[in-house]
XYZ file of C-alpha atoms in Angstrom:
689
model
C 0.202 0.049 -0.119
C 3.142 2.145 0.706
C 4.339 2.316 -2.502
C 1.201 2.130 -4.306
C 0.475 5.980 -2.618
C 4.160 6.845 -3.521
C 3.694 6.044 -7.156
C 0.458 7.935 -7.009
C 1.412 10.729 -5.591
C 4.471 11.170 -8.066
C 2.345 10.659 -10.829
C 0.174 13.368 -9.734
C 2.848 15.399 -8.807
C 5.125 14.921 -11.990
C 1.996 14.142 -14.029
C 2.724 15.222 -17.921
C 5.585 15.596 -20.224
C 7.726 18.483 -18.399
C 5.800 21.362 -19.324
C 2.141 21.957 -19.989
C -0.315 19.200 -18.146
C -1.735 16.080 -20.052
C -0.715 12.763 -19.178
C -2.135 10.974 -16.075
C -4.230 14.071 -14.976
C -5.583 14.400 -18.834
C -6.565 10.872 -18.889
C -8.228 10.613 -15.676
C -10.678 13.542 -16.162
C -11.230 12.843 -20.232
C -8.319 14.807 -22.012
C -8.916 17.313 -24.604
C -12.696 18.355 -25.525
C -14.450 17.340 -28.798
C -15.938 19.502 -31.306
C -16.015 22.985 -31.628
C -12.780 24.341 -29.852
C -14.754 27.432 -28.042
C -11.871 28.517 -26.145
C -9.694 29.220 -29.481
C -13.046 30.680 -30.959
C -13.452 33.763 -28.252
C -9.349 34.046 -28.020
C -8.224 35.679 -25.189
C -11.739 37.217 -24.405
C -10.117 40.933 -24.562
C -12.803 42.115 -27.158
C -15.856 40.373 -25.324
C -17.830 42.978 -23.452
C -19.916 40.088 -21.570
C -16.520 39.451 -19.636
C -14.545 42.371 -19.655
C -17.151 44.818 -18.109
C -17.555 42.599 -14.712
C -13.642 42.116 -14.702
C -13.263 46.015 -15.172
C -15.463 46.351 -12.679
C -13.624 43.957 -9.990
C -10.341 45.885 -11.319
C -11.905 49.374 -10.105
C -13.299 48.081 -7.273
C -9.999 46.272 -5.373
C -7.922 49.397 -5.044
C -10.667 50.802 -2.776
C -9.205 48.315 -0.124
C -5.324 49.138 1.271
C -3.032 46.143 1.268
C -1.451 45.950 4.615
C 1.458 44.254 6.624
C 0.741 43.282 10.194
C 2.536 41.894 13.200
C 0.616 39.871 15.879
C 2.379 39.849 19.397
C 2.244 37.416 22.132
C -1.078 39.051 23.574
C -2.575 38.619 20.720
C -2.562 42.427 19.249
C -2.348 43.395 16.132
C -0.209 46.117 14.727
C 0.202 47.762 11.477
C 3.563 47.943 9.785
C 3.262 50.887 7.890
C 6.843 51.024 6.668
C 7.437 47.623 5.353
C 9.904 47.114 2.657
C 7.507 45.040 0.822
C 4.564 47.695 0.896
C 7.121 50.414 -0.860
C 8.124 47.961 -3.437
C 4.300 47.229 -4.254
C 3.567 50.784 -4.031
C 6.021 51.678 -6.884
C 6.824 48.591 -8.206
C 8.945 49.566 -11.238
C 9.478 53.018 -13.029
C 7.122 52.979 -15.495
C 3.757 52.394 -13.193
C 2.376 51.895 -9.982
C 0.726 49.627 -7.547
C -3.101 50.143 -8.912
C -1.757 49.070 -12.647
C -0.145 46.188 -11.205
C -3.000 44.896 -9.286
C -5.351 45.666 -12.401
C -3.148 43.292 -14.424
C -3.030 40.712 -11.794
C -7.049 40.783 -11.808
C -7.388 40.558 -15.199
C -5.351 37.530 -15.864
C -6.611 35.622 -12.385
C -10.283 36.136 -14.031
C -9.600 35.227 -17.403
C -7.066 32.389 -17.319
C -6.810 31.201 -13.103
C -3.381 32.677 -13.727
C -1.188 36.095 -13.020
C 2.370 36.266 -12.732
C 4.831 38.770 -11.280
C 8.624 38.855 -12.167
C 10.496 39.853 -9.398
C 13.633 41.652 -10.486
C 16.528 41.401 -7.815
C 19.277 44.130 -7.013
C 23.191 43.179 -6.353
C 22.032 42.564 -3.129
C 19.865 39.843 -4.142
C 16.784 41.692 -2.384
C 13.447 42.363 -4.613
C 13.984 45.702 -6.667
C 11.308 45.826 -9.320
C 8.058 43.987 -10.078
C 6.859 43.373 -13.329
C 3.391 42.378 -14.173
C 3.395 39.330 -17.090
C 0.401 38.390 -19.092
C -0.780 35.049 -18.591
C 0.046 33.602 -22.345
C 3.915 34.650 -22.266
C 4.650 32.655 -19.154
C 3.912 29.059 -17.824
C 5.386 26.509 -15.389
C 7.432 23.618 -16.797
C 8.888 20.654 -14.751
C 11.017 17.536 -15.545
C 8.417 14.183 -15.727
C 9.671 12.127 -13.107
C 11.909 14.977 -11.594
C 12.040 16.050 -7.642
C 11.132 19.682 -8.316
C 7.359 20.246 -8.637
C 8.081 23.179 -11.228
C 11.522 23.410 -12.222
C 11.435 27.020 -14.275
C 9.125 29.052 -15.515
C 9.379 29.452 -19.403
C 8.916 33.356 -20.338
C 8.031 33.912 -24.147
C 7.528 37.668 -24.641
C 7.288 37.019 -28.603
C 8.408 39.625 -31.034
C 11.554 38.265 -31.832
C 12.674 37.591 -28.450
C 13.842 33.861 -27.708
C 12.250 32.192 -24.467
C 13.783 32.245 -21.575
C 14.189 30.079 -18.499
C 12.963 31.938 -14.857
C 13.430 30.409 -11.304
C 10.726 29.670 -9.392
C 11.716 32.172 -6.748
C 11.822 34.976 -9.260
C 7.938 34.428 -9.818
C 5.252 35.338 -7.901
C 2.377 32.814 -9.212
C -1.199 33.953 -8.189
C -3.460 30.777 -8.714
C -7.222 30.884 -8.724
C -7.997 27.581 -6.885
C -6.008 24.491 -8.396
C -6.998 23.147 -11.831
C -7.142 19.487 -11.753
C -6.344 18.933 -15.140
C -2.872 20.863 -14.559
C -2.045 21.035 -10.798
C 0.645 23.433 -10.998
C -1.599 26.161 -12.432
C -5.018 27.827 -11.369
C -8.262 27.410 -13.037
C -10.245 30.065 -15.038
C -13.352 30.849 -13.208
C -15.424 31.708 -16.224
C -14.000 28.956 -17.944
C -17.091 27.078 -17.750
C -18.976 29.767 -19.625
C -16.584 29.492 -22.182
C -19.791 28.603 -24.742
C -21.993 31.583 -23.347
C -19.729 34.006 -24.394
C -18.778 32.418 -27.734
C -22.916 32.810 -28.200
C -22.711 36.560 -26.959
C -19.716 37.061 -29.472
C -21.402 35.400 -32.369
C -24.735 37.422 -31.826
C -22.951 40.637 -31.711
C -21.373 39.969 -35.072
C -24.248 38.682 -36.359
C -26.355 41.820 -35.594
C -23.303 43.725 -36.893
C -23.376 41.594 -40.278
C -26.815 42.450 -40.458
C -26.626 46.280 -40.038
C -23.594 46.515 -42.423
C -24.657 44.298 -45.190
C -28.499 44.217 -45.535
C -28.884 47.709 -47.086
C -31.925 47.959 -48.682
C -33.853 50.775 -50.768
C -36.736 52.830 -48.638
C -38.957 52.719 -51.119
C -39.911 50.453 -54.452
C -41.816 51.897 -57.442
C -42.960 49.755 -59.930
C -45.341 49.982 -63.111
C -48.870 47.997 -62.994
C -50.389 46.046 -65.793
C -47.306 44.253 -66.507
C -45.714 47.227 -68.170
C -41.764 47.229 -68.374
C -39.701 49.941 -67.563
C -36.800 50.600 -69.917
C -33.235 51.355 -68.013
C -32.959 54.941 -69.026
C -36.829 55.556 -67.898
C -36.150 53.492 -64.713
C -32.949 55.621 -63.905
C -34.968 59.180 -64.892
C -37.648 57.577 -62.644
C -35.139 57.458 -59.631
C -33.742 60.951 -60.073
C -36.869 62.772 -60.745
C -38.266 60.876 -57.169
C -35.116 61.840 -55.463
C -34.917 65.263 -56.520
C -38.715 65.784 -55.456
C -38.969 64.032 -52.212
C -35.529 64.014 -50.560
C -33.941 66.886 -48.329
C -36.839 69.877 -47.805
C -38.934 68.433 -50.097
C -39.738 65.664 -47.664
C -43.582 64.760 -46.922
C -44.663 66.402 -50.408
C -47.510 64.474 -52.474
C -46.512 62.080 -54.905
C -48.588 62.004 -58.201
C -47.875 59.550 -60.768
C -48.978 59.771 -64.561
C -49.343 56.286 -65.248
C -50.877 53.063 -62.966
C -47.751 52.855 -60.652
C -47.109 50.707 -57.281
C -44.967 52.443 -54.466
C -44.461 50.733 -51.591
C -42.220 50.805 -48.368
C -39.645 48.270 -47.927
C -37.150 47.673 -45.283
C -35.973 45.399 -42.517
C -37.732 44.981 -38.918
C -34.866 45.719 -36.079
C -37.093 43.408 -33.849
C -35.946 40.508 -36.107
C -32.350 41.084 -34.683
C -33.235 40.973 -30.800
C -31.516 38.687 -29.026
C -31.604 40.064 -25.679
C -32.930 37.031 -23.993
C -29.814 35.151 -25.484
C -27.399 37.473 -24.711
C -28.864 37.572 -20.935
C -27.610 34.364 -20.144
C -23.843 35.088 -20.788
C -24.423 38.364 -18.751
C -25.911 36.321 -15.914
C -23.377 33.267 -15.976
C -20.461 35.355 -16.422
C -20.987 38.053 -13.236
C -22.331 34.712 -11.074
C -19.102 32.648 -11.704
C -17.063 35.622 -10.893
C -18.915 36.084 -7.993
C -20.891 39.341 -8.532
C -24.401 40.295 -9.059
C -24.982 41.404 -13.199
C -26.869 44.536 -12.018
C -23.597 46.182 -10.566
C -21.783 45.709 -14.030
C -24.571 47.434 -15.732
C -25.724 44.630 -17.337
C -29.710 44.595 -18.717
C -30.144 41.380 -17.154
C -29.459 42.416 -13.534
C -31.023 45.925 -13.875
C -34.335 43.941 -14.645
C -33.886 42.188 -11.198
C -33.406 45.317 -9.148
C -36.556 46.368 -10.116
C -37.612 44.047 -7.366
C -36.005 42.701 -4.550
C -32.777 43.654 -3.158
C -31.371 47.221 -3.781
C -28.158 48.398 -5.416
C -26.643 49.381 -2.234
C -26.881 45.505 -1.288
C -25.913 44.052 -4.306
C -22.925 45.922 -4.251
C -22.038 44.740 -1.041
C -23.214 41.179 -1.906
C -20.289 41.737 -5.042
C -17.832 42.629 -2.441
C -18.314 39.729 -0.099
C -18.818 37.027 -3.025
C -16.537 38.439 -5.660
C -13.985 41.354 -4.659
C -12.814 39.810 -0.960
C -12.369 36.438 -1.987
C -10.008 37.264 -4.774
C -8.083 39.985 -2.605
C -7.730 37.267 0.013
C -6.246 35.144 -2.840
C -3.577 37.583 -3.845
C -2.763 38.924 -0.139
C -2.039 35.318 0.773
C 0.111 34.523 -2.196
C 1.909 37.837 -1.384
C 2.814 36.469 1.826
C 3.982 32.678 0.912
C 6.224 33.941 -2.444
C 6.895 37.929 -1.785
C 7.042 38.282 1.959
C 9.680 36.059 3.268
C 12.440 37.682 0.844
C 12.603 40.828 2.540
C 13.453 39.173 6.060
C 11.768 37.258 8.916
C 8.085 36.686 7.885
C 6.980 35.104 11.449
C 4.263 36.927 13.335
C 3.722 39.041 9.963
C 0.552 38.680 7.653
C -0.627 40.335 4.655
C -4.178 41.749 4.786
C -6.729 44.075 2.812
C -8.042 46.779 5.375
C -11.616 47.584 3.782
C -12.157 50.379 6.327
C -12.713 52.947 3.542
C -14.733 50.677 1.096
C -18.415 52.325 0.564
C -20.274 49.299 -0.282
C -19.105 47.676 3.404
C -19.452 50.881 5.491
C -23.179 49.609 6.390
C -21.529 46.665 8.025
C -19.394 48.923 9.672
C -22.368 51.261 11.100
C -24.440 47.875 12.197
C -21.080 46.696 14.256
C -21.067 50.018 15.884
C -24.552 50.060 16.736
C -24.215 46.820 18.245
C -21.264 47.925 20.314
C -23.457 50.689 21.180
C -26.348 48.819 22.388
C -24.018 46.372 24.399
C -22.575 49.058 25.990
C -25.739 51.335 26.753
C -27.533 48.577 28.318
C -24.605 47.391 30.857
C -23.896 44.345 29.308
C -19.714 45.239 28.860
C -17.549 47.594 30.109
C -16.108 50.311 28.198
C -12.781 48.730 27.862
C -14.862 45.764 25.956
C -16.480 48.236 24.131
C -13.237 50.075 22.923
C -11.412 46.938 21.856
C -14.686 45.883 20.231
C -14.735 48.849 17.736
C -10.742 48.880 17.446
C -9.919 52.089 19.728
C -7.064 51.913 22.123
C -8.331 51.165 25.425
C -6.416 50.416 29.081
C -7.200 49.976 32.765
C -8.870 53.230 33.284
C -11.961 52.079 30.978
C -12.736 48.828 32.981
C -15.969 50.645 34.109
C -19.488 49.995 33.135
C -21.970 52.629 31.858
C -25.184 51.583 32.979
C -28.692 52.929 31.725
C -30.117 55.857 33.742
C -28.136 58.731 33.647
C -25.154 56.542 32.501
C -23.570 55.968 36.024
C -20.141 54.782 35.938
C -19.420 51.942 38.532
C -16.077 50.123 38.704
C -16.075 46.747 37.501
C -15.023 45.504 41.120
C -18.335 47.116 42.528
C -20.823 46.335 40.345
C -24.205 46.761 41.931
C -27.642 47.272 40.129
C -28.291 50.640 39.249
C -31.043 53.293 41.149
C -34.649 53.606 39.193
C -35.577 57.096 38.237
C -38.333 58.665 40.441
C -41.695 56.517 38.457
C -40.463 53.455 39.634
C -38.352 54.284 42.876
C -40.572 52.598 45.294
C -42.629 49.430 45.039
C -46.662 50.655 44.948
C -48.593 49.789 47.890
C -50.267 46.347 47.993
C -54.286 46.383 47.575
C -56.319 46.326 50.532
C -57.458 42.695 51.670
C -54.239 41.701 49.952
C -50.814 40.256 51.428
C -48.101 42.509 51.242
C -45.197 39.884 51.518
C -46.413 36.662 49.868
C -47.112 38.320 46.025
C -45.660 41.377 46.566
C -41.908 42.447 45.512
C -39.980 43.929 48.158
C -38.376 47.771 47.624
C -34.953 46.221 46.341
C -36.511 43.397 44.075
C -38.807 46.119 42.505
C -36.032 48.771 41.978
C -33.826 45.913 40.328
C -36.653 44.878 38.196
C -37.294 48.295 36.846
C -34.113 49.130 35.980
C -34.559 45.932 33.272
C -37.689 47.149 32.418
C -36.323 50.761 31.890
C -33.734 48.753 29.508
C -36.544 47.444 27.287
C -38.603 50.300 27.285
C -34.884 51.771 25.767
C -34.682 49.423 22.974
C -38.530 49.632 21.886
C -38.424 52.876 19.523
C -36.026 51.108 17.461
C -37.884 48.254 17.320
C -41.151 49.536 16.446
C -39.917 51.650 14.040
C -38.344 49.017 11.832
C -41.809 46.983 12.423
C -43.887 49.786 11.469
C -41.643 50.465 8.477
C -41.918 47.031 7.213
C -45.698 46.478 7.633
C -46.613 49.687 6.213
C -44.557 48.714 3.172
C -46.481 45.404 3.058
C -49.928 46.438 3.896
C -49.347 49.631 0.810
C -48.049 46.697 -1.402
C -50.764 44.564 -0.779
C -53.246 47.049 -1.492
C -51.701 47.699 -4.910
C -51.891 44.493 -5.816
C -55.069 44.233 -5.159
C -55.941 46.861 -7.532
C -54.135 45.336 -10.076
C -55.586 41.935 -9.717
C -58.671 43.349 -11.735
C -61.172 41.389 -13.783
C -62.303 41.907 -17.229
C -65.648 43.715 -17.915
C -67.460 40.816 -19.322
C -66.629 38.458 -16.321
C -67.667 41.684 -14.050
C -70.806 41.849 -15.929
C -72.192 38.485 -15.373
C -70.734 37.956 -12.000
C -72.158 39.097 -8.817
C -70.314 41.194 -6.251
C -69.125 37.576 -4.259
C -68.043 36.568 -7.569
C -65.913 39.327 -8.480
C -64.293 39.639 -5.001
C -63.075 35.621 -5.717
C -61.782 36.588 -8.674
C -59.572 39.055 -7.031
C -58.526 37.032 -4.218
C -57.797 33.886 -6.422
C -55.577 36.511 -8.809
C -54.214 38.160 -5.922
C -52.839 34.928 -4.259
C -53.655 35.687 -0.681
C -52.175 32.624 0.843
C -48.732 34.045 -0.441
C -49.403 37.306 1.152
C -50.472 35.709 4.452
C -46.937 33.721 4.103
C -45.121 37.010 3.636
C -47.082 38.531 6.640
C -45.991 35.476 8.747
C -42.361 36.004 7.670
C -42.525 39.720 8.676
C -43.761 38.463 12.215
C -40.921 36.135 12.249
C -38.232 38.426 11.797
C -39.590 40.873 14.260
C -39.970 38.234 17.208
C -36.553 37.374 16.488
C -35.046 40.898 16.621
C -37.021 41.464 19.970
C -35.848 38.238 21.249
C -31.866 39.278 20.659
C -32.977 42.814 22.121
C -34.549 41.153 24.965
C -32.034 38.656 25.402
C -29.122 41.225 25.886
C -30.866 43.224 28.651
C -31.568 39.717 30.136
C -27.586 39.219 30.108
C -26.898 42.286 31.929
C -29.503 41.167 34.201
C -27.559 38.308 35.363
C -29.235 35.689 33.095
C -26.414 34.513 31.209
C -24.267 35.666 28.404
C -26.294 34.314 25.350
C -29.648 33.353 24.126
C -30.385 30.001 24.047
C -31.316 27.837 20.940
C -34.614 26.789 22.392
C -35.190 30.322 23.493
C -35.028 31.690 19.904
C -37.236 28.854 18.646
C -39.732 29.558 21.359
C -40.082 33.031 20.597
C -40.135 32.996 16.836
C -42.905 29.722 17.545
C -45.006 32.369 19.441
C -44.865 35.076 16.458
C -45.917 32.774 13.978
C -48.924 31.895 16.152
C -49.580 35.390 16.061
C -49.484 35.996 12.358
C -51.596 33.237 12.008
C -54.408 34.911 14.138
C -54.491 38.101 11.440
C -56.827 36.605 8.756
C -55.537 38.651 5.961
C -58.392 36.647 3.804
C -61.006 37.818 5.935
C -59.733 41.461 6.154
C -59.263 41.594 2.539
C -62.070 40.369 1.123
C -64.157 42.673 3.806
C -62.357 45.706 2.458
C -63.130 45.187 -1.362
C -66.948 44.043 0.043
C -66.785 47.590 1.422
C -65.249 49.116 -1.466
C -67.658 47.606 -3.899
C -70.715 48.816 -1.820
C -69.174 52.404 -1.128
C -68.244 52.709 -4.908
C -71.172 51.560 -6.661
C -73.468 53.694 -4.142
C -71.522 56.425 -5.542
C -71.983 55.630 -9.024
C -68.160 54.949 -9.744
C -66.503 53.123 -12.584
C -64.250 50.374 -12.517
C -61.077 52.531 -12.367
C -62.559 54.486 -9.507
C -63.367 51.067 -7.575
C -59.635 49.676 -8.236
C -58.652 52.910 -6.479
C -61.022 52.684 -3.723
C -60.273 48.953 -3.135
C -56.634 49.881 -2.740
C -56.980 52.042 0.218
C -59.430 50.307 1.889
C -57.454 47.275 1.595
C -54.133 48.722 2.693
C -56.020 50.209 5.783
C -57.971 47.095 6.816
C -60.201 47.774 9.830
C -57.837 50.774 10.761
C -58.272 53.095 7.978
C -55.067 53.691 6.716
C -51.826 51.813 6.356
C -49.845 53.890 8.440
C -52.438 53.347 11.787
C -52.388 49.893 11.010
C -48.777 49.365 10.873
C -48.685 51.364 14.522
C -50.993 49.406 16.237
C -49.997 45.716 15.178
C -46.340 46.922 15.816
C -46.904 48.410 19.135
C -49.148 45.617 20.191
C -46.621 42.936 18.711
C -43.688 44.691 19.625
C -44.478 44.299 23.742
C -46.382 40.946 23.492
C -42.564 39.677 21.967
C -40.621 41.655 24.470
C -42.892 40.059 27.553
C -42.730 36.737 25.804
C -38.836 36.689 25.249
C -38.548 37.831 28.719
C -40.278 34.744 30.239
C -38.645 32.323 27.539
C -35.217 33.658 28.421
C -35.578 33.635 32.505
C -37.140 30.376 32.316
C -34.238 28.754 30.547
C -31.876 30.558 32.949
C -34.151 28.446 36.031
C -36.021 31.911 36.787
C -39.707 31.186 37.505
C -41.278 34.063 38.741
C -41.650 37.780 37.626
C -42.313 41.025 38.881
C -45.462 42.692 37.078
C -45.122 46.301 36.105
C -48.155 47.946 34.755
C -50.550 51.188 35.775
C -47.330 52.920 34.345
C -49.813 55.910 32.841
C -50.770 57.042 36.278
C -54.096 57.478 37.652
C -56.946 58.579 35.672
C -55.296 56.866 32.505
C -54.310 53.747 33.700
C -57.194 51.152 34.584
C -57.636 50.340 38.280
C -56.622 46.374 38.064
C -53.644 47.110 35.922
C -52.499 49.689 38.776
C -53.264 47.235 41.320
C -51.029 44.421 39.760
C -48.115 46.653 39.311
C -45.717 45.247 41.863
C -46.787 41.856 42.151
C -45.169 38.620 41.818
C -46.414 36.139 39.177
C -45.189 32.660 38.050
C -44.068 31.894 34.402
C -47.508 30.534 33.412
C -49.442 33.447 34.961
C -47.155 35.882 33.063
C -47.641 33.900 29.632
C -51.448 34.190 30.412
C -51.433 38.073 31.189
C -49.279 38.801 28.310
C -51.616 36.817 26.107
C -54.904 38.785 27.158
C -53.076 42.279 27.206
C -55.083 44.921 24.928
C -53.786 46.365 22.007
C -51.175 49.310 22.856
C -51.254 47.642 26.607
C -48.140 48.800 28.932
C -47.758 45.395 30.589
C -43.964 44.763 31.359
C -42.221 41.492 33.147
C -38.973 41.609 34.867
C -37.249 38.260 36.304
C -37.910 38.209 40.129
C -34.831 36.505 41.499
C -36.073 36.542 45.330
C -34.190 34.279 47.301
């Protein structure tokens, strides 16, 4: 077995007969392709717009990031080495162009061929002094069959009468786009599998160009009627006369012929040259293989898809994550392997790309900042952790918590629950006839719970705003879609209102809308659960949210969404719109507009009010159920009730009475389920004993 493995590995390592692949690997993978050689037909791809458009987008995008060399010390701290000699060489690789042009060449060759090469020119001390980009068709690795070296040398053939040269492997930086199974010494082009589609796009362009160039046709045909034949002289005279009388400033004048004559227009229909659908395939596949959406390049296929779904901003971000960053990492990795060690000791050093100034990724940085800000504001982390997390310097003076409620500084070693604001400073008295000890929170428990509830209140605004926008957009879209789901006049004339409503609902696909509505609920409940978990962590319930808690909260959101019957609400809105519209004598167009407005608003009149009421109700319920599930997972089964927060005269007596009481987890769930819309009921974990 050992001999077999040794022989097999040698065949892979030394496959081929010394130079350009083939041999064992070619036989294993089927060798060459039969039929049309599409790679040869498309040439070097530099004239293929379907390829060069995404390639040039990648070339323009990569320089937005900055190449860095960083050192990591024993403490795990990273330091950027701004004056490293490798960076200085790359920034000015030779006397004739700079680093951007150098990397543009590398990107071009990597995407077109899967291989990119830089030649290293050394000074008298053997150190790298210049870097030169070499087109991929001028250089390739060579090796001796059965030899000991994976690559013996690189054969550099610039052409133009210059004899090929042998370049030592240590003088070549060879970037590979993965590994080509047909030749393990080279990379594989990411667009190689789309060569047929590229060929098709090129041929389509050639075909249309040939039609426009060669199909020159007369605009008007004049021929005698009745079988008469015009002599060549008469034909020339008629043509000259017609051109003089009806061209230039005389265009549009009436034509009167002296004999029976037929005059007809003749031309070529440009729609016969419409090959957009076929060419869309090439655009989509080339961009997909490179890892960028077609829309960011400006291709028509991609722009059509951006009319719905993701925004252009999201498309650019996706292009960076799936296209630019993987390519940038590949380049940095090879520079770290091949070039960095030539400048001295490379241990502890890494080559990376700094994307801080990449505009397409700025939103991610903003979200990261918001996330750390939220953790700091809830008191779940120290200022030291916050500064380290967002990339700022920190020292022991920052080891303090900034707790909510006036951001009181508390040393880490003396961490205590913060004092509550005045409205929650004292536990409310127990109602007459009830024990003030067995089922009422103590002042300390109430104060601690109040701090937790205030954290939840601080989160509400952002959660409400996001949910309101999503819901309002959904209801507006539902109304517009219902208005578009019109019926033809013949069916309307024959059907009663019930039949018309049924036709509209069938065209609308109300079940799909119900599913979209449930998805909005699930996403909102998950966001609320995450925010509540951060407050719970600050309150001492553990560092993270267990998976079962997230599943329970999302499931609760699904149940609540199912309670909203969009089918019945939409049906009722359409019936009401039809009744009011017919009473007003409105036609089909006016009825459709009325239906749009009434479906948007549903039982609440307007989409804005509808979204606001639902967002408030569901956010409060989601916070309550998240609190119960999160605490239950940590072993806490009792809760302090907070209600009657609007004060006497604005809150119901029973709400004021239950404020400050202690209930079990099952009681808390029942109270949350029974809470009215826009309610003020909240719970805080009761640690008690």
